[in-house]
Coordinates of C-alpha atoms (C1' of nucleotides) in Angstrom, one line a residue:
Chain A
M7 CA -4.7 -0.4 -39.7
L8 CA -7.6 0.6 -38.5
C9 CA -7.9 3.3 -35.8
T10 CA -10.3 3.8 -33.3
P11 CA -9.3 5.4 -30.9
S12 CA -9.9 3.2 -27.0
S13 CA -12.5 6.2 -25.8
L14 CA -15.1 7.3 -29.0
Y15 CA -15.4 10.9 -26.2
L16 CA -12.9 13.0 -24.3
P17 CA -14.3 14.8 -21.2
P18 CA -14.9 18.5 -21.9
S19 CA -12.0 21.3 -21.0
P20 CA -12.5 22.1 -17.4
K21 CA -13.0 25.0 -18.5
P22 CA -13.4 27.3 -21.9
N23 CA -11.2 30.5 -21.4
Q24 CA -12.6 31.5 -24.3
S25 CA -15.9 33.8 -22.8
Y26 CA -17.4 35.9 -25.6
L27 CA -19.0 32.3 -27.7
R28 CA -20.9 32.6 -23.6
N29 CA -22.0 35.9 -24.3
S30 CA -26.1 35.6 -25.0
H31 CA -25.3 38.6 -27.1
S32 CA -22.4 38.0 -28.8
P33 CA -24.4 36.6 -32.4
T34 CA -22.6 33.6 -32.7
S35 CA -24.4 32.4 -29.9
E36 CA -27.3 31.0 -32.1
H37 CA -25.6 29.0 -34.4
L38 CA -23.4 27.3 -31.9
R39 CA -24.2 25.6 -28.7
T40 CA -21.7 27.6 -26.1
D41 CA -20.3 24.5 -24.9
L42 CA -19.5 23.1 -28.4
L43 CA -16.1 24.6 -28.4
H44 CA -14.7 22.9 -26.4
T45 CA -16.6 20.1 -26.7
F46 CA -17.1 18.6 -30.0
N47 CA -16.9 15.1 -30.2
S48 CA -17.3 14.8 -34.0
P49 CA -16.1 16.6 -37.3
F50 CA -19.1 17.4 -38.4
E51 CA -18.9 19.4 -35.7
L52 CA -15.7 20.7 -35.8
K53 CA -16.8 21.9 -39.4
Q54 CA -19.2 24.2 -37.1
V55 CA -17.4 25.3 -35.5
H56 CA -14.9 26.2 -37.9
A57 CA -17.2 27.8 -40.5
C58 CA -18.6 29.8 -36.4
F59 CA -14.6 31.0 -36.4
I60 CA -14.9 32.2 -40.4
K61 CA -18.8 33.6 -40.0
T62 CA -17.5 35.6 -36.8
S63 CA -13.0 36.1 -38.1
T64 CA -12.3 34.7 -34.7
P65 CA -9.0 33.4 -35.4
L66 CA -8.5 29.9 -35.6
S67 CA -6.4 30.0 -33.0
V68 CA -8.1 29.9 -30.6
L69 CA -9.6 27.1 -30.8
P70 CA -9.0 24.4 -28.7
L71 CA -5.8 22.3 -30.8
L72 CA -6.1 18.7 -28.5
R73 CA -9.4 18.0 -29.4
V74 CA -9.0 18.9 -33.2
G75 CA -5.4 16.2 -33.1
F76 CA -8.2 14.0 -31.0
V77 CA -11.1 13.9 -33.3
C78 CA -9.4 14.4 -36.4
A79 CA -6.2 11.9 -36.2
F80 CA -9.0 8.5 -35.9
T81 CA -11.2 9.3 -38.7
S82 CA -11.4 10.2 -41.9
S83 CA -10.2 13.9 -41.3
F84 CA -6.7 13.4 -40.7
S85 CA -6.1 15.9 -43.4
Y86 CA -8.2 18.0 -42.0
A87 CA -6.6 18.4 -39.0
Q88 CA -3.1 18.6 -40.9
Q89 CA -5.3 22.1 -42.8
I90 CA -5.3 23.8 -39.5
F91 CA -2.6 22.8 -38.3
E92 CA -1.2 24.8 -40.6
R93 CA -2.9 27.4 -40.6
V94 CA -2.4 28.3 -36.5
G95 CA 1.2 28.8 -38.3
K96 CA 2.7 25.6 -35.3
P97 CA 4.7 22.4 -36.3
E98 CA 3.0 20.1 -37.1
I99 CA 4.7 18.0 -35.7
F100 CA 4.3 20.4 -32.2
V101 CA 0.4 20.0 -32.4
W102 CA 1.2 16.5 -32.6
N103 CA 3.2 15.9 -30.2
S104 CA 1.1 17.5 -27.9
C105 CA -2.1 14.9 -28.5
L106 CA 0.9 12.7 -28.7
K107 CA 2.3 13.7 -24.3
A108 CA -1.6 13.8 -23.7
F109 CA -2.1 11.5 -24.8
A110 CA 0.1 8.6 -23.1
E111 CA -0.3 10.5 -19.9
G112 CA -3.5 10.4 -19.8
D113 CA -6.2 6.9 -20.2
S114 CA -5.6 5.9 -22.5
P115 CA -2.4 5.4 -23.6
I116 CA -2.8 3.6 -26.8
D117 CA -4.4 6.2 -28.7
A118 CA -0.6 7.1 -28.5
I119 CA 0.3 4.0 -30.1
L120 CA -2.6 4.3 -32.7
L121 CA -1.6 7.7 -33.1
F122 CA 1.1 6.9 -33.8
Y123 CA 1.6 4.6 -36.5
R124 CA -1.5 7.4 -38.3
L125 CA 1.6 9.9 -38.4
R126 CA 3.7 7.1 -40.1
Q127 CA 0.8 7.0 -43.0
F128 CA 0.7 9.7 -43.7
D129 CA 4.2 10.7 -44.3
V130 CA 4.7 13.2 -41.3
F131 CA 7.7 13.1 -40.2
I132 CA 9.0 12.8 -36.6
D133 CA 11.3 13.6 -34.2
S134 CA 12.4 12.7 -30.9
F135 CA 9.8 13.9 -28.6
T136 CA 7.3 11.4 -30.8
C137 CA 9.3 8.9 -30.3
S138 CA 9.4 9.6 -26.0
F139 CA 5.6 10.5 -26.3
V140 CA 5.2 6.9 -27.5
L141 CA 8.0 4.8 -26.0
K142 CA 6.4 6.5 -22.9
A143 CA 2.5 5.1 -24.1
C144 CA 4.1 1.8 -24.1
S145 CA 5.8 1.9 -21.0
Q146 CA 2.6 2.9 -19.6
L147 CA 0.4 -0.8 -21.1
L148 CA 3.5 -2.4 -20.9
D149 CA 4.0 -3.5 -23.9
V150 CA 7.4 -3.7 -25.1
S151 CA 6.2 -5.7 -28.8
N152 CA 5.7 -1.9 -30.0
G153 CA 8.3 -0.4 -27.4
R154 CA 10.4 -2.0 -29.8
I155 CA 9.5 -0.8 -32.8
V156 CA 10.2 2.4 -31.8
H157 CA 12.8 1.9 -30.2
A158 CA 14.1 1.1 -34.0
F159 CA 13.0 4.4 -35.1
V160 CA 15.3 6.1 -32.6
E161 CA 17.8 4.1 -33.6
K162 CA 16.4 4.4 -38.2
L163 CA 16.2 8.1 -37.2
G164 CA 19.6 8.3 -35.1
F165 CA 18.9 9.6 -31.9
Q166 CA 20.8 7.1 -30.8
S167 CA 23.1 10.0 -28.3
N168 CA 20.0 11.3 -27.6
L169 CA 20.3 10.7 -22.7
F170 CA 16.8 11.3 -22.6
L171 CA 15.4 8.9 -25.4
Q172 CA 17.9 6.1 -24.4
N173 CA 17.0 6.6 -20.6
T174 CA 12.9 6.5 -21.8
I175 CA 14.2 3.5 -23.7
L176 CA 15.3 1.7 -20.7
H177 CA 12.3 2.6 -18.1
L178 CA 10.9 1.0 -21.4
Y179 CA 12.8 -1.7 -21.6
S180 CA 12.6 -2.3 -17.2
S181 CA 9.6 -1.4 -16.4
C182 CA 8.6 -4.4 -18.9
G183 CA 9.7 -6.7 -17.2
A184 CA 13.1 -7.4 -19.8
M185 CA 15.3 -6.7 -17.4
G186 CA 18.1 -8.8 -19.8
D187 CA 17.3 -6.0 -22.4
A188 CA 17.8 -3.3 -20.0
Q189 CA 21.1 -4.4 -18.5
M190 CA 22.9 -4.8 -21.8
L191 CA 21.3 -1.2 -22.9
F192 CA 22.1 0.1 -19.7
E193 CA 25.6 -1.0 -19.6
N194 CA 26.2 0.2 -23.4
M195 CA 25.5 3.1 -22.5
S196 CA 28.0 5.6 -24.1
Q197 CA 27.1 8.4 -21.4
R198 CA 24.4 8.6 -18.5
D199 CA 23.7 10.2 -15.4
V200 CA 22.1 10.4 -12.5
V201 CA 18.1 9.1 -13.8
T202 CA 20.2 6.0 -15.9
W203 CA 20.8 5.1 -13.0
N204 CA 17.5 5.8 -10.7
I205 CA 16.0 3.9 -13.4
M206 CA 17.9 1.0 -13.1
V207 CA 17.5 2.0 -9.2
T208 CA 13.8 1.8 -9.2
Q209 CA 12.6 -0.8 -11.4
L210 CA 15.5 -3.5 -9.9
V211 CA 13.9 -2.8 -6.5
K212 CA 9.8 -3.5 -8.0
R213 CA 11.7 -7.0 -10.1
D214 CA 12.4 -8.1 -6.0
D215 CA 15.4 -7.8 -6.5
I216 CA 17.2 -5.2 -3.5
E217 CA 20.4 -6.4 -3.6
G218 CA 21.3 -5.6 -7.3
A219 CA 19.3 -2.0 -6.4
Y220 CA 21.2 -2.0 -3.8
N221 CA 24.4 -2.9 -5.1
L222 CA 24.8 0.2 -7.6
F223 CA 22.7 2.6 -5.8
S224 CA 26.4 1.7 -3.9
Q225 CA 28.7 2.4 -6.8
M226 CA 26.1 5.5 -7.9
P227 CA 28.8 8.5 -9.4
E228 CA 26.4 10.7 -7.6
R229 CA 22.9 11.4 -6.3
S230 CA 19.7 13.3 -5.8
V231 CA 16.8 13.2 -3.9
R232 CA 15.0 11.1 -6.2
S233 CA 18.0 8.0 -5.9
W234 CA 17.6 8.6 -2.4
T235 CA 14.0 8.4 -1.8
S236 CA 13.6 5.0 -4.7
M237 CA 16.6 2.7 -2.3
I238 CA 13.9 4.2 0.4
A239 CA 11.2 3.2 -1.2
G240 CA 12.4 -0.2 -2.2
F241 CA 13.7 -0.9 1.3
V242 CA 10.1 -0.2 2.9
Q243 CA 8.5 -2.9 -0.5
C244 CA 10.2 -5.7 -0.1
G245 CA 9.6 -5.2 4.1
K246 CA 13.3 -3.6 5.2
P247 CA 12.7 -1.0 7.2
K248 CA 14.9 -0.1 9.3
E249 CA 17.1 -0.4 6.6
A250 CA 15.3 2.5 5.0
V251 CA 15.2 4.6 8.1
D252 CA 19.5 4.0 8.4
L253 CA 19.4 5.3 4.3
F254 CA 16.5 7.3 5.7
V255 CA 19.5 9.2 8.1
Q256 CA 22.3 8.9 5.8
M257 CA 20.6 10.9 3.6
E258 CA 20.0 13.3 5.9
E259 CA 23.9 13.8 6.2
A260 CA 25.1 13.2 2.9
G261 CA 22.3 17.2 3.2
E262 CA 19.7 15.6 1.1
R263 CA 16.7 17.8 2.2
A264 CA 13.4 15.6 2.4
N265 CA 11.1 15.7 -0.9
E266 CA 7.7 14.5 0.1
V267 CA 8.3 11.4 -1.4
T268 CA 10.7 10.4 0.6
V269 CA 8.8 11.6 3.1
V270 CA 5.5 8.5 2.0
A271 CA 8.6 6.7 1.6
V272 CA 10.0 7.4 5.4
L273 CA 6.4 6.9 6.7
A274 CA 5.9 3.8 5.7
A275 CA 9.1 2.6 7.5
C276 CA 7.9 4.1 10.8
S277 CA 4.4 2.3 10.3
D278 CA 6.2 -1.0 9.6
L279 CA 8.6 -0.5 12.5
G280 CA 6.0 1.8 15.2
A281 CA 8.7 3.5 15.1
L282 CA 6.4 7.0 16.2
D283 CA 9.0 9.0 18.0
L284 CA 10.9 9.3 13.9
G285 CA 7.4 9.2 12.6
R286 CA 6.8 12.1 15.2
R287 CA 9.8 13.8 14.3
I288 CA 8.8 13.4 10.3
H289 CA 5.4 14.8 11.1
E290 CA 6.7 17.9 12.1
Y291 CA 9.4 17.7 9.5
S292 CA 6.1 17.5 6.4
N293 CA 4.4 20.3 8.0
R294 CA 7.5 23.2 8.5
S295 CA 8.3 22.2 4.7
G296 CA 4.9 23.4 4.1
F297 CA 3.4 19.5 2.9
G298 CA 0.9 19.7 5.6
R299 CA -2.0 19.6 2.2
N300 CA -0.6 16.7 0.5
V301 CA -2.9 13.9 1.3
R302 CA -1.5 11.2 -0.3
I303 CA 1.6 12.5 3.4
S304 CA -1.7 12.7 4.7
N305 CA -2.5 9.7 4.4
T306 CA 0.4 7.8 5.2
L307 CA 0.5 9.7 8.3
I308 CA -3.6 8.5 9.3
D309 CA -1.0 4.9 9.4
M310 CA 1.5 5.4 11.2
Y311 CA -0.1 7.0 13.9
V312 CA -2.8 3.8 14.1
K313 CA -0.1 1.5 13.4
C314 CA 2.2 3.2 16.4
G315 CA -0.3 3.0 19.3
C316 CA -1.8 6.5 19.0
L317 CA -5.3 6.5 17.6
E318 CA -6.2 9.5 18.6
D319 CA -3.8 11.5 17.0
A320 CA -4.7 9.5 13.6
C321 CA -7.7 10.9 14.2
R322 CA -6.9 13.9 14.6
V323 CA -4.9 14.2 11.3
F324 CA -7.9 12.7 9.6
D325 CA -10.0 15.5 10.8
E326 CA -7.9 18.3 10.4
M327 CA -6.8 17.3 6.6
E328 CA -8.8 19.2 3.8
E329 CA -9.9 16.8 1.1
R330 CA -10.0 12.9 2.1
T331 CA -9.4 10.3 -0.9
V332 CA -10.7 7.2 -0.2
V333 CA -7.8 6.3 1.0
S334 CA -7.8 8.1 4.1
W335 CA -11.6 7.1 5.3
S336 CA -10.1 3.1 4.5
A337 CA -6.6 3.8 6.3
M338 CA -9.4 4.9 8.9
I339 CA -11.4 2.8 8.6
G340 CA -8.9 0.1 8.7
G341 CA -7.0 1.5 12.1
L342 CA -10.1 1.8 13.5
A343 CA -10.5 -2.2 13.0
M344 CA -7.0 -3.0 14.8
H345 CA -7.9 -1.2 17.8
G346 CA -11.2 -2.8 17.9
R347 CA -13.1 0.5 18.0
A348 CA -15.9 -1.3 14.7
E349 CA -18.7 0.8 16.5
E350 CA -16.8 3.7 15.1
A351 CA -15.8 2.2 11.8
L352 CA -18.9 1.3 11.0
R353 CA -20.2 4.8 11.3
L354 CA -17.3 6.7 9.7
F355 CA -18.3 3.6 7.0
S356 CA -22.0 5.2 6.9
K357 CA -21.4 8.7 7.0
M358 CA -18.3 7.9 4.3
T359 CA -21.3 6.5 1.9
Q360 CA -23.6 9.3 3.2
I361 CA -20.9 12.3 1.5
G362 CA -21.0 10.1 -1.6
M363 CA -17.7 8.8 -1.1
K364 CA -17.9 5.3 -3.2
P365 CA -15.9 2.8 -1.1
N366 CA -12.7 0.2 -2.5
G367 CA -12.5 -3.2 -2.1
V368 CA -10.2 -2.0 1.2
T369 CA -12.7 0.2 3.0
F370 CA -15.0 -3.3 2.4
L371 CA -11.7 -5.4 4.4
G372 CA -10.7 -2.9 6.6
L373 CA -15.4 -2.5 7.6
L374 CA -15.0 -6.7 7.4
H375 CA -11.8 -6.9 9.7
A376 CA -14.1 -4.5 12.6
C377 CA -16.4 -7.1 12.1
S378 CA -14.6 -9.6 12.8
H379 CA -12.6 -8.8 15.5
M380 CA -15.8 -7.2 17.8
G381 CA -18.2 -10.8 16.8
L382 CA -20.9 -8.7 15.0
I383 CA -21.1 -10.8 12.5
N384 CA -24.7 -9.9 11.3
E385 CA -23.0 -6.3 10.2
G386 CA -19.8 -9.0 9.0
R387 CA -22.2 -10.8 6.1
R388 CA -24.6 -7.6 5.3
Y389 CA -21.3 -6.1 4.7
F390 CA -20.0 -9.1 2.7
A391 CA -23.5 -9.0 0.5
S392 CA -23.5 -5.2 0.2
M393 CA -20.6 -4.8 -1.2
T394 CA -21.2 -6.6 -5.0
R395 CA -24.7 -6.2 -4.7
D396 CA -24.5 -2.2 -4.3
Y397 CA -20.4 -1.4 -4.7
A398 CA -20.0 -4.4 -8.1
I399 CA -16.7 -4.8 -6.0
I400 CA -15.9 -8.6 -6.6
P401 CA -14.1 -10.5 -2.8
Q402 CA -11.0 -11.5 -3.1
I403 CA -9.2 -13.9 -0.7
E404 CA -8.2 -11.5 1.3
H405 CA -12.5 -11.0 1.9
Y406 CA -12.8 -14.5 2.8
G407 CA -10.6 -14.6 4.9
C408 CA -12.0 -11.2 7.1
M409 CA -15.0 -14.3 7.0
V410 CA -13.7 -17.2 8.0
D411 CA -12.9 -15.3 10.7
L412 CA -15.7 -13.9 11.8
Y413 CA -17.7 -16.8 11.8
S414 CA -14.7 -18.9 13.5
R415 CA -13.9 -17.0 16.0
A416 CA -17.0 -16.5 16.8
G417 CA -17.4 -19.9 17.6
L418 CA -20.1 -21.0 14.1
L419 CA -16.9 -23.6 12.6
Q420 CA -19.6 -25.6 10.7
E421 CA -20.6 -21.8 8.7
A422 CA -17.1 -21.0 8.1
H423 CA -16.8 -24.8 7.1
E424 CA -19.5 -24.5 4.3
F425 CA -18.7 -21.1 3.4
I426 CA -14.9 -22.2 2.5
M427 CA -16.1 -25.1 1.0
N428 CA -18.4 -23.0 -1.4
M429 CA -16.2 -20.4 -2.2
P430 CA -15.8 -19.7 -5.2
I431 CA -11.8 -19.0 -5.3
K432 CA -9.1 -21.6 -4.3
P433 CA -8.7 -21.5 -0.5
N434 CA -5.2 -20.3 1.1
G435 CA -3.5 -21.0 4.0
V436 CA -4.5 -17.8 5.2
V437 CA -8.5 -19.1 5.5
W438 CA -7.7 -22.7 6.1
G439 CA -5.7 -20.3 9.1
A440 CA -9.0 -19.0 9.9
L441 CA -10.9 -22.0 10.8
L442 CA -7.8 -23.7 12.7
G443 CA -7.4 -20.5 14.9
G444 CA -11.4 -21.0 15.7
C445 CA -11.0 -24.3 16.1
R446 CA -8.1 -24.0 19.6
V447 CA -10.1 -20.9 20.9
H448 CA -13.3 -22.9 20.0
N449 CA -11.7 -26.6 20.9
N450 CA -12.8 -28.8 18.0
I451 CA -10.3 -31.5 17.0
E452 CA -11.6 -32.1 14.0
L453 CA -12.8 -29.5 11.9
A454 CA -8.7 -28.5 13.0
E455 CA -7.4 -32.2 11.2
E456 CA -9.1 -31.2 8.4
A457 CA -7.8 -27.2 8.2
I458 CA -4.0 -29.0 9.0
R459 CA -4.6 -31.5 6.4
H460 CA -5.2 -28.4 3.6
L461 CA -2.3 -26.0 5.4
L462 CA 0.5 -28.4 5.2
E463 CA -0.5 -29.5 1.3
L464 CA -1.3 -25.3 0.5
D465 CA 1.8 -23.6 3.1
P466 CA 4.0 -26.1 4.5
L467 CA 6.5 -24.1 6.1
N468 CA 4.5 -22.0 7.9
D469 CA 5.5 -22.8 12.0
G470 CA 2.8 -21.5 12.8
Y471 CA 0.3 -23.4 11.7
Y472 CA 1.5 -26.7 13.9
V473 CA 2.1 -24.3 17.0
V474 CA -1.4 -24.1 16.7
L475 CA -2.6 -26.8 16.1
S476 CA -0.4 -28.8 19.4
N477 CA -1.6 -26.0 21.2
I478 CA -5.4 -27.4 20.6
Y479 CA -4.0 -30.9 21.5
A480 CA -2.6 -29.6 24.4
Q481 CA -5.7 -27.7 25.6
A482 CA -7.1 -31.4 25.1
E483 CA -4.3 -33.1 26.6
Q484 CA -4.1 -35.0 23.6
W485 CA 0.0 -35.5 24.2
E486 CA 1.1 -38.2 21.7
D487 CA -1.1 -36.3 19.5
T488 CA 0.8 -32.8 20.5
A489 CA 4.3 -34.4 20.2
R490 CA 2.7 -36.4 16.6
V491 CA 2.7 -32.3 15.6
R492 CA 6.1 -32.1 17.0
K493 CA 8.2 -34.7 14.9
L494 CA 6.3 -33.8 11.8
M495 CA 8.0 -29.7 12.5
R496 CA 11.4 -32.0 13.2
D497 CA 10.3 -34.0 9.7
Q498 CA 9.5 -31.0 8.4
G499 CA 12.8 -29.1 9.2
V500 CA 10.2 -25.9 10.3
K501 CA 11.4 -24.0 13.7
K502 CA 8.7 -22.0 15.9
T503 CA 9.2 -18.4 15.4
P504 CA 10.8 -17.0 18.4
G505 CA 8.6 -14.8 20.2
W506 CA 10.5 -11.4 20.5
S507 CA 8.8 -8.1 22.1
S508 CA 10.3 -4.2 21.2
I509 CA 10.5 -1.2 23.8
T510 CA 11.4 1.9 22.7
V511 CA 13.0 4.2 25.7
D512 CA 14.5 7.8 25.2
G513 CA 14.9 6.2 20.9
V514 CA 16.4 3.3 21.9
V515 CA 14.9 0.0 21.1
H516 CA 14.7 -2.8 22.7
E517 CA 13.8 -6.7 22.0
F518 CA 13.8 -9.5 24.2
V519 CA 13.1 -12.7 23.0
A520 CA 11.4 -15.2 24.6
G521 CA 13.1 -16.6 27.1
D522 CA 16.2 -14.3 27.1
E523 CA 18.2 -13.6 29.8
T524 CA 20.9 -11.3 27.7
H525 CA 20.0 -8.2 28.2
P526 CA 22.3 -6.4 30.7
K527 CA 19.0 -5.4 33.0
T528 CA 18.0 -9.3 33.4
E529 CA 18.7 -9.5 37.4
E530 CA 16.6 -6.6 38.2
I531 CA 13.9 -7.5 35.7
F532 CA 12.9 -10.7 37.3
Q533 CA 13.5 -9.0 39.9
R534 CA 11.0 -6.8 39.7
W535 CA 8.9 -9.1 37.7
E536 CA 8.7 -11.3 41.7
K537 CA 7.1 -8.1 43.1
L538 CA 5.2 -7.5 40.8
L539 CA 3.9 -11.2 40.7
E540 CA 3.1 -11.4 44.6
E541 CA 0.3 -8.1 44.0
M542 CA -0.7 -10.5 40.4
K543 CA -1.5 -13.1 42.9
L544 CA -3.3 -11.1 45.2
K545 CA -5.9 -10.2 42.5
G546 CA -6.3 -13.6 41.6
Y547 CA -3.4 -14.8 39.0
V548 CA -3.3 -17.4 38.2
P549 CA -0.2 -18.8 35.8
N550 CA -2.9 -20.1 32.7
T551 CA 0.4 -23.1 31.4
S552 CA -1.5 -24.7 29.1
V553 CA -0.4 -23.1 26.6
V554 CA 2.6 -23.6 26.9
L555 CA 3.2 -26.8 24.4
L556 CA 7.3 -27.9 25.9
D557 CA 6.6 -31.3 28.2
M558 CA 8.1 -30.6 30.9
E559 CA 7.3 -30.5 34.3
E560 CA 4.8 -27.8 35.9
H561 CA 6.4 -25.5 37.6
D562 CA 9.5 -24.9 34.5
K563 CA 5.9 -24.3 32.5
V564 CA 5.5 -21.5 34.9
K565 CA 9.0 -20.1 34.6
V566 CA 8.7 -20.2 30.8
L567 CA 5.9 -18.2 30.9
H568 CA 6.6 -16.2 33.0
R569 CA 9.5 -15.4 30.7
H570 CA 7.3 -14.3 27.5
S571 CA 8.9 -11.6 25.6
E572 CA 5.9 -9.0 26.2
K573 CA 6.2 -9.6 29.3
L574 CA 10.1 -8.7 29.7
A575 CA 9.7 -5.8 27.7
L576 CA 6.6 -4.5 29.6
V577 CA 8.8 -5.3 33.2
F578 CA 11.2 -3.1 31.6
G579 CA 9.5 -0.8 30.4
L580 CA 8.4 -0.1 33.8
M581 CA 11.3 0.6 35.0
N582 CA 12.6 3.1 32.0
T583 CA 9.7 5.7 31.9
P584 CA 8.4 7.9 34.4
P585 CA 5.2 7.1 36.1
R586 CA 1.9 7.2 34.5
T587 CA 2.8 7.9 30.5
P588 CA 1.6 4.5 28.1
I589 CA 3.8 2.2 27.3
R590 CA 4.2 0.9 24.1
I591 CA 4.6 -2.5 22.7
M592 CA 5.5 -4.6 19.5
K593 CA 5.5 -8.4 18.9
N594 CA 5.6 -10.8 16.0
L595 CA 3.6 -13.0 16.9
R596 CA 0.0 -13.2 19.0
V597 CA 0.0 -12.3 22.4
C598 CA -1.0 -15.6 24.5
E599 CA -4.1 -15.8 27.5
D600 CA -1.8 -16.3 29.9
C601 CA -0.2 -12.5 29.3
H602 CA -2.9 -11.8 28.0
A603 CA -4.5 -12.1 31.8
A604 CA -1.3 -10.5 33.6
L605 CA -1.6 -7.6 31.3
K606 CA -5.6 -6.8 32.6
L607 CA -4.4 -7.1 35.9
I608 CA -0.3 -4.9 35.6
S609 CA -2.4 -1.7 34.4
A610 CA -4.2 -1.7 37.5
I611 CA -1.5 -2.1 39.3
V612 CA 0.9 0.4 37.5
N613 CA -1.8 2.9 36.4
R614 CA -0.5 3.1 33.6
E615 CA -2.1 1.9 30.1
I616 CA -0.6 -0.4 27.8
V617 CA -0.4 -0.7 24.6
V618 CA 0.4 -4.1 22.8
R619 CA 0.3 -4.2 18.8
D620 CA 0.4 -7.6 18.2
R621 CA 0.6 -9.6 15.0
N622 CA -2.5 -8.5 13.9
R623 CA -4.6 -6.3 16.0
F624 CA -3.9 -3.1 19.0
H625 CA -4.3 -4.6 22.4
C626 CA -5.1 -1.8 25.2
F627 CA -4.8 -2.6 29.1
K628 CA -6.3 0.6 31.0
N629 CA -7.9 -0.4 34.4
G630 CA -8.0 -4.2 34.5
S631 CA -9.3 -4.4 31.3
C632 CA -8.8 -4.9 27.7
S633 CA -10.0 -2.8 24.4
C634 CA -10.3 -6.2 22.6
R635 CA -13.5 -6.7 25.0
D636 CA -10.9 -10.0 25.7
Y637 CA -12.3 -11.6 22.7
W638 CA -9.2 -11.3 20.1
Chain B
dC28 C1' 6.5 19.3 -26.3
dT29 C1' 11.3 15.0 -24.0
dA30 C1' 13.2 10.7 -18.9
dG31 C1' 13.0 8.4 -12.5
dG32 C1' 10.3 7.9 -6.5
dG33 C1' 4.8 7.7 -3.5
dT34 C1' -0.9 6.5 1.1
dT35 C1' -4.9 2.1 2.9
dA36 C1' -4.9 -4.4 2.7
dG37 C1' -0.3 -7.7 4.1

DNA sequence: CTAGGGTTAG
């Protein structure tokens, strides 16, 4: 087999710890470049170093053996390395194992596999450590074929009872998606420990089998923090943040202390739920536990505060970070965009590039969001062009979605349509949906019908598109067409997702569904609403019933309108929180025009800040206006 | 010198 390392050069060691070669008075300096000791890249250079060592009576143990291994393993000098290792006085396999570990954990795990074959070729004695590192490399590469070969070696060498190796093999099969093999191995293992179970739980989660994962989790004879964390992270990943939080509470009750990874997972759950109280509590816990400088935790905190509507807190976390990654910048830029603060998002981006931080695709998604939310057409165009030209980032379908959204919202519907037709990748439901949304705002029935033709094919079960279309017809007073859309929905078995809003008061989440009269405080809520309504009317509020699609009398439409979930949640919030405190509401759908107008007026009447987290952005109502500047 | 969990987008 031809063995060539995946990269010709290893990066030099960060800090040479032998300083006497750097000393200019040393006789070695004229024979040996000072940095060569740690950076030799060929057997020839190695021999130069070696010769110098002999001349200066330097012990061979000073040689960086990982480098010797790397340089010799893939050249004809394999036996040269063997000779050196012999003289260093360490068992040969010990040194090769260190090389394997470095390769397996570095950025070229393939080299570990290649080295393994070299070791076999030279009849080097293989031990259990060798197998574990090569197996790790196979897992990293999702290379189950080579993994099976190593597995066979493990059997042949009689390591069946080595639990470490069994776990590594289990990890190999499960992480490569060979769940059948993994399952069989798991069931046949003569002994298992907590790691065995954790591997299974984690991998089942990764395969989207959350039930299977939780089933195993429940059966575990003992659990470690990692078991809890895997399961919590699993619930977050599959969109069940409530379950994640519940499990976290159980974990605390079980007396297990959260570590950094747990904190990240729970904070992510808080972001999804908009659970600000818990988020703050975890933030304090994290600081108390000394996790304050963990970059990933800070990144997740930024996102948590952003999604809980506390942009200022997010900024504070960002500002106080000692070290920031591209994720930190992207999270902050995306957060500003979500809150409609486009100028600041763009400014942050230039600051980012000024300090030499390289943006990635997600950064640009945030920027494009900022532009589309605020109608910055030219800037959006510029950034879209720049990402490929200046940063070699290939736009993904999400970026195209943003661009179509940008054009469509701004009313450039023809451009949006042309843009879709010229896309190098197949447009998805989000892309056509963005065009459809623009058609509603700008009343373009023809293009809306074009969009829906594609949407019926791409995403026929998504109720949102039908609703938007019937909205468009309703606005044009084409009632037969709205009826037709309703029939289409019935035929397809699609039902409109009920709108709900939630508000947290004193740590308790109150949920309101549109039209809901089951809340114990319903009577008081309606009374308070009627009072508010009078004041709103004095300020010029007129119910906008065009958003009600049901076929009914006008005054019934008004009734439906006034039972929209965000209105219920808001009134409940006004009744149950101290005056002047901000009110935060979460909503599963987008805010309708009527609620938007109503909330603006109410914010002025009651002199409160009302923050609403919509399906795709934030609205911050204050003194009668909204942070989205009515562009959404 | 050996095994298992984590962040931005949706």
